[in-house]
């Protein structure tokens, strides 16, 4: 979407309303081809696994008693996670995506939908091509219905017919988009369990950045973020969600897309101005080490000893 719709990321193309859908279509078909290649050639000998890693926020209806808000929140998830996960786990794009993009394409006078279609053979070939689901998750939005006039230039964002809101009380220690909303993660994980047959899940990305250097490397908010989100994963495990692993994002400060070195997700601070790029542990390092050694929240007595 950022590479082929808005042009914010490489390759920087602004193909409004169709580019992102075409790119995703090729990604899904290519993923399936790689999975089948491994399955047919190397799996028996290597006994490895091939999955896909998808990043998605959680969409919560502004008014849970409003059917239109609940429907909008459902669209939020389907247009993000379901866009890729639904073909892989259920054989086709989500119905709501097909309906909304098809309807808006018809309103524009287009003969076919801007959302590409899979042939019957492709659907069969793609379905089931994931031994595990990697999940990147950072934040949550409140969602409500918003109608975009069809005379506007078409885009992936206006196809949703929804608006996103945040609670001003949510902590936002890093960039403008990343609010700390731990409870959204448990709901996302349970959605995956329900929608896709409780697949094996590895959390491949979860963390928070700072946009300014934290003084004395005291990133207390990152500790609170990790504590909150990991706690919600533990609750999801109790719900029966099949989460098998967790990776905090990220080990080091690094080059962050179009933000360069200005956004820092690392547990370790990197001095980018020094040619040797020395690394300094932030306070979160010690906290995360204890979680790793305990494989969960440590008993304070055990940590002290």
Coordinates of N, CA, C and O in Angstrom, one line a residue, residues 152-240:
X152 N -14.7 10.7 -5.7 CA -13.4 10.9 -5.3 C -12.4 10.0 -6.1 O -12.9 9.0 -6.7
X153 N -11.2 10.4 -6.2 CA -10.2 9.5 -6.8 C -10.1 8.2 -6.0 O -10.1 8.3 -4.8
X154 N -10.2 7.1 -6.6 CA -10.3 5.8 -5.9 C -8.9 5.5 -5.2 O -7.9 5.9 -5.6
X155 N -9.1 4.9 -4.0 CA -7.9 4.5 -3.3 C -8.2 3.4 -2.3 O -9.4 3.2 -2.0
X156 N -7.2 2.7 -1.9 CA -7.4 1.6 -1.0 C -8.1 2.1 0.3 O -8.9 1.4 0.8
X157 N -7.7 3.3 0.7 CA -8.3 3.8 2.0 C -9.7 4.2 1.9 O -10.5 4.0 2.8
X158 N -10.2 4.8 0.8 CA -11.6 5.1 0.7 C -12.4 3.9 0.3 O -13.7 4.0 0.5
X159 N -11.8 2.8 -0.1 CA -12.6 1.6 -0.4 C -13.2 1.0 0.9 O -14.2 0.3 0.8
X160 N -12.6 1.3 2.0 CA -13.1 0.7 3.3 C -14.4 1.3 3.8 O -15.2 0.6 4.5
X161 N -14.7 2.6 3.5 CA -15.8 3.3 4.0 C -15.8 3.3 5.6 O -16.7 2.9 6.2
X162 N -14.6 3.7 6.1 CA -14.5 3.8 7.6 C -13.6 4.9 8.0 O -12.8 5.4 7.2
X163 N -13.7 5.3 9.2 CA -12.8 6.3 9.8 C -12.1 5.7 11.0 O -12.8 4.8 11.7
X164 N -10.9 6.0 11.3 CA -10.1 5.5 12.4 C -10.0 6.6 13.5 O -9.7 7.8 13.1
X165 N -10.2 6.3 14.7 CA -10.0 7.2 15.9 C -9.1 6.6 16.9 O -8.9 5.4 16.9
X166 N -8.5 7.5 17.7 CA -7.7 7.0 18.9 C -8.3 7.6 20.2 O -8.9 8.7 20.1
X167 N -8.0 7.0 21.3 CA -8.4 7.5 22.6 C -7.2 8.4 23.0 O -6.1 7.9 23.1
X168 N -7.5 9.7 23.3 CA -6.4 10.6 23.7 C -5.7 10.1 25.0 O -4.6 10.6 25.3
X169 N -6.3 9.2 25.7 CA -5.7 8.7 27.0 C -4.8 7.6 26.7 O -4.1 7.2 27.7
X170 N -4.8 7.0 25.5 CA -3.8 5.9 25.2 C -2.4 6.5 25.3 O -2.2 7.6 24.7
X171 N -1.5 5.8 25.9 CA -0.1 6.3 25.9 C 0.5 6.2 24.4 O 0.2 5.3 23.7
X172 N 1.2 7.3 24.0 CA 1.8 7.3 22.7 C 3.2 7.8 22.8 O 3.6 8.9 22.6
X173 N 4.1 6.9 23.3 CA 5.5 7.3 23.6 C 6.3 7.5 22.3 O 7.3 8.2 22.4
X174 N 6.0 6.9 21.2 CA 6.8 7.0 20.0 C 6.2 7.9 18.9 O 5.8 9.0 19.2
X175 N 6.1 7.3 17.7 CA 5.6 8.0 16.6 C 4.1 8.3 16.7 O 3.4 7.6 17.6
X176 N 3.5 9.1 15.9 CA 2.1 9.5 16.0 C 1.2 8.3 15.9 O 0.1 8.3 16.4
X177 N 1.6 7.3 15.1 CA 0.6 6.2 14.8 C 0.6 5.1 15.8 O -0.3 4.3 15.9
X178 N 1.6 5.1 16.7 CA 1.8 3.9 17.6 C 1.4 4.3 19.0 O 2.1 4.8 19.8
X179 N 0.1 3.9 19.3 CA -0.4 4.0 20.7 C -0.4 2.7 21.4 O -0.5 1.6 20.7
X180 N -0.1 2.7 22.6 CA 0.0 1.5 23.4 C -1.4 1.1 23.9 O -2.0 1.7 24.7
X181 N -1.9 0.0 23.3 CA -3.3 -0.5 23.6 C -3.2 -2.0 23.7 O -3.6 -2.8 22.8
X182 N -2.6 -2.5 24.8 CA -2.4 -4.0 24.9 C -3.6 -4.9 24.6 O -3.5 -5.9 24.0
X183 N -4.8 -4.5 25.1 CA -5.9 -5.4 25.0 C -6.3 -5.7 23.6 O -7.0 -6.7 23.3
X184 N -5.9 -4.8 22.6 CA -6.2 -5.1 21.2 C -5.5 -6.3 20.7 O -6.0 -7.0 19.8
X185 N -4.4 -6.6 21.3 CA -3.6 -7.8 20.8 C -4.3 -9.1 21.1 O -4.4 -10.0 20.3
X186 N -4.9 -9.2 22.3 CA -5.6 -10.4 22.7 C -6.8 -10.6 21.7 O -7.1 -11.7 21.3
X187 N -7.5 -9.5 21.4 CA -8.6 -9.6 20.5 C -8.2 -10.0 19.1 O -8.9 -10.8 18.5
X188 N -7.1 -9.5 18.6 CA -6.6 -9.8 17.3 C -6.2 -11.3 17.3 O -6.6 -12.0 16.3
X189 N -5.5 -11.8 18.3 CA -5.1 -13.2 18.3 C -6.4 -14.1 18.4 O -6.4 -15.2 17.7
X190 N -7.4 -13.7 19.1 CA -8.6 -14.6 19.2 C -9.4 -14.5 17.8 O -10.0 -15.5 17.4
X191 N -9.3 -13.4 17.2 CA -9.9 -13.3 15.8 C -9.2 -14.3 14.9 O -9.9 -15.0 14.1
X192 N -7.9 -14.3 14.9 CA -7.2 -15.3 14.1 C -7.6 -16.7 14.4 O -7.8 -17.5 13.5
X193 N -7.7 -17.0 15.7 CA -8.1 -18.4 16.1 C -9.4 -18.7 15.5 O -9.6 -19.8 15.0
X194 N -10.4 -17.8 15.6 CA -11.7 -18.1 15.1 C -11.8 -18.1 13.6 O -12.5 -19.0 13.0
X195 N -11.2 -17.2 12.9 CA -11.3 -17.1 11.5 C -10.5 -18.1 10.7 O -11.0 -18.5 9.7
X196 N -9.4 -18.5 11.2 CA -8.5 -19.3 10.4 C -8.1 -20.7 10.9 O -7.1 -21.3 10.6
X197 N -9.0 -21.1 11.8 CA -8.8 -22.5 12.3 C -7.7 -22.7 13.3 O -7.1 -23.7 13.4
X198 N -7.5 -21.7 14.2 CA -6.5 -21.7 15.2 C -5.1 -22.2 14.7 O -4.6 -23.2 15.2
X199 N -4.5 -21.4 13.8 CA -3.2 -21.8 13.3 C -2.1 -21.6 14.3 O -2.3 -20.9 15.3
X200 N -1.0 -22.3 14.0 CA 0.2 -22.0 14.8 C 0.7 -20.6 14.6 O 0.8 -20.2 13.4
X201 N 0.9 -19.8 15.6 CA 1.3 -18.4 15.5 C 2.6 -18.2 16.1 O 2.9 -18.6 17.3
X202 N 3.5 -17.4 15.4 CA 4.7 -16.8 16.0 C 4.5 -15.3 15.9 O 4.3 -14.8 14.8
X203 N 4.7 -14.7 17.0 CA 4.7 -13.2 17.0 C 6.0 -12.8 16.5 O 7.1 -13.0 17.2
X204 N 6.1 -12.2 15.3 CA 7.4 -11.9 14.7 C 7.8 -10.4 14.9 O 9.0 -10.1 14.8
X205 N 6.9 -9.5 15.2 CA 7.2 -8.1 15.5 C 6.2 -7.6 16.6 O 5.0 -7.7 16.4
X206 N 6.7 -7.0 17.6 CA 5.9 -6.3 18.6 C 6.8 -5.4 19.4 O 7.8 -5.9 20.1
X207 N 6.6 -4.1 19.4 CA 7.5 -3.2 20.1 C 7.0 -1.8 19.9 O 6.0 -1.5 19.3
X208 N 7.8 -0.9 20.5 CA 7.5 0.5 20.4 C 8.8 1.3 20.2 O 9.9 0.9 20.6
X209 N 8.7 2.4 19.5 CA 9.8 3.3 19.2 C 9.8 4.5 20.1 O 8.8 4.9 20.7
X210 N 10.9 5.2 20.1 CA 11.0 6.6 20.6 C 11.5 7.5 19.5 O 12.3 7.1 18.7
X211 N 10.9 8.7 19.4 CA 11.3 9.6 18.3 C 12.4 10.6 18.8 O 13.1 11.2 18.1
X212 N 12.6 10.6 20.1 CA 13.7 11.4 20.7 C 14.5 10.5 21.6 O 14.0 9.5 22.1
X213 N 15.8 10.8 21.7 CA 16.7 9.9 22.5 C 16.3 10.0 23.9 O 16.1 11.0 24.5
X214 N 16.1 8.8 24.5 CA 15.7 8.7 25.9 C 16.9 9.0 26.8 O 18.0 8.4 26.7
X215 N 16.7 10.0 27.8 CA 17.8 10.4 28.6 C 18.3 9.2 29.5 O 17.4 8.5 30.0
X216 N 19.6 9.1 29.7 CA 20.1 8.0 30.5 C 19.6 6.6 30.1 O 19.7 5.7 30.9
X217 N 19.1 6.5 28.9 CA 18.6 5.2 28.3 C 17.5 4.6 29.2 O 17.4 3.4 29.3
X218 N 16.8 5.5 29.9 CA 15.7 5.0 30.7 C 14.4 4.9 29.9 O 13.6 5.9 29.9
X219 N 14.1 3.8 29.3 CA 12.9 3.7 28.4 C 11.8 2.9 29.2 O 11.4 1.9 28.8
X220 N 11.4 3.6 30.3 CA 10.3 2.9 31.1 C 9.1 2.6 30.4 O 8.4 1.6 30.6
X221 N 8.7 3.5 29.4 CA 7.5 3.3 28.6 C 7.6 2.0 27.8 O 6.6 1.4 27.5
X222 N 8.8 1.7 27.3 CA 9.0 0.5 26.5 C 8.8 -0.8 27.4 O 8.2 -1.8 27.0
X223 N 9.3 -0.7 28.6 CA 9.1 -1.8 29.6 C 7.6 -2.0 29.8 O 7.1 -3.1 29.8
X224 N 6.9 -0.9 30.0 CA 5.4 -1.0 30.3 C 4.7 -1.5 29.0 O 3.7 -2.3 29.2
X225 N 5.1 -1.1 27.9 CA 4.5 -1.6 26.6 C 4.7 -3.1 26.5 O 3.8 -3.9 26.3
X226 N 6.0 -3.6 26.7 CA 6.3 -5.0 26.5 C 5.5 -5.8 27.6 O 4.9 -6.8 27.3
X227 N 5.5 -5.3 28.8 CA 4.8 -6.0 29.9 C 3.3 -6.1 29.5 O 2.7 -7.2 29.7
X228 N 2.7 -5.0 29.1 CA 1.3 -5.0 28.8 C 0.9 -6.0 27.6 O 0.0 -6.8 27.7
X229 N 1.7 -5.9 26.5 CA 1.4 -6.7 25.4 C 1.7 -8.2 25.6 O 1.0 -9.1 25.2
X230 N 2.8 -8.5 26.3 CA 3.1 -9.9 26.6 C 2.1 -10.5 27.5 O 1.7 -11.7 27.4
X231 N 1.6 -9.7 28.4 CA 0.5 -10.2 29.3 C -0.7 -10.5 28.6 O -1.4 -11.5 28.9
X232 N -1.1 -9.8 27.5 CA -2.2 -10.1 26.7 C -2.0 -11.3 25.9 O -3.0 -12.1 25.6
X233 N -0.8 -11.6 25.5 CA -0.5 -12.8 24.8 C -0.7 -14.0 25.7 O -1.3 -15.1 25.3
X234 N -0.3 -13.9 27.0 CA -0.5 -14.9 27.9 C -2.0 -15.2 28.2 O -2.5 -16.3 28.3
X235 N -2.8 -14.1 28.2 CA -4.3 -14.3 28.3 C -4.8 -15.0 27.0 O -5.7 -15.9 27.2
X236 N -4.3 -14.7 25.9 CA -4.7 -15.3 24.6 C -4.4 -16.8 24.7 O -5.1 -17.7 24.2
X237 N -3.2 -17.1 25.3 CA -2.8 -18.6 25.4 C -3.9 -19.3 26.3 O -4.3 -20.4 26.0
X238 N -4.3 -18.6 27.3 CA -5.4 -19.2 28.2 C -6.7 -19.3 27.5 O -7.5 -20.2 27.8
X239 N -6.9 -18.5 26.4 CA -8.1 -18.5 25.6 C -8.0 -19.7 24.6 O -9.0 -20.0 23.9
X240 N -6.8 -20.3 24.5 CA -6.7 -21.5 23.6 C -6.0 -21.1 22.3 O -6.0 -21.9 21.4

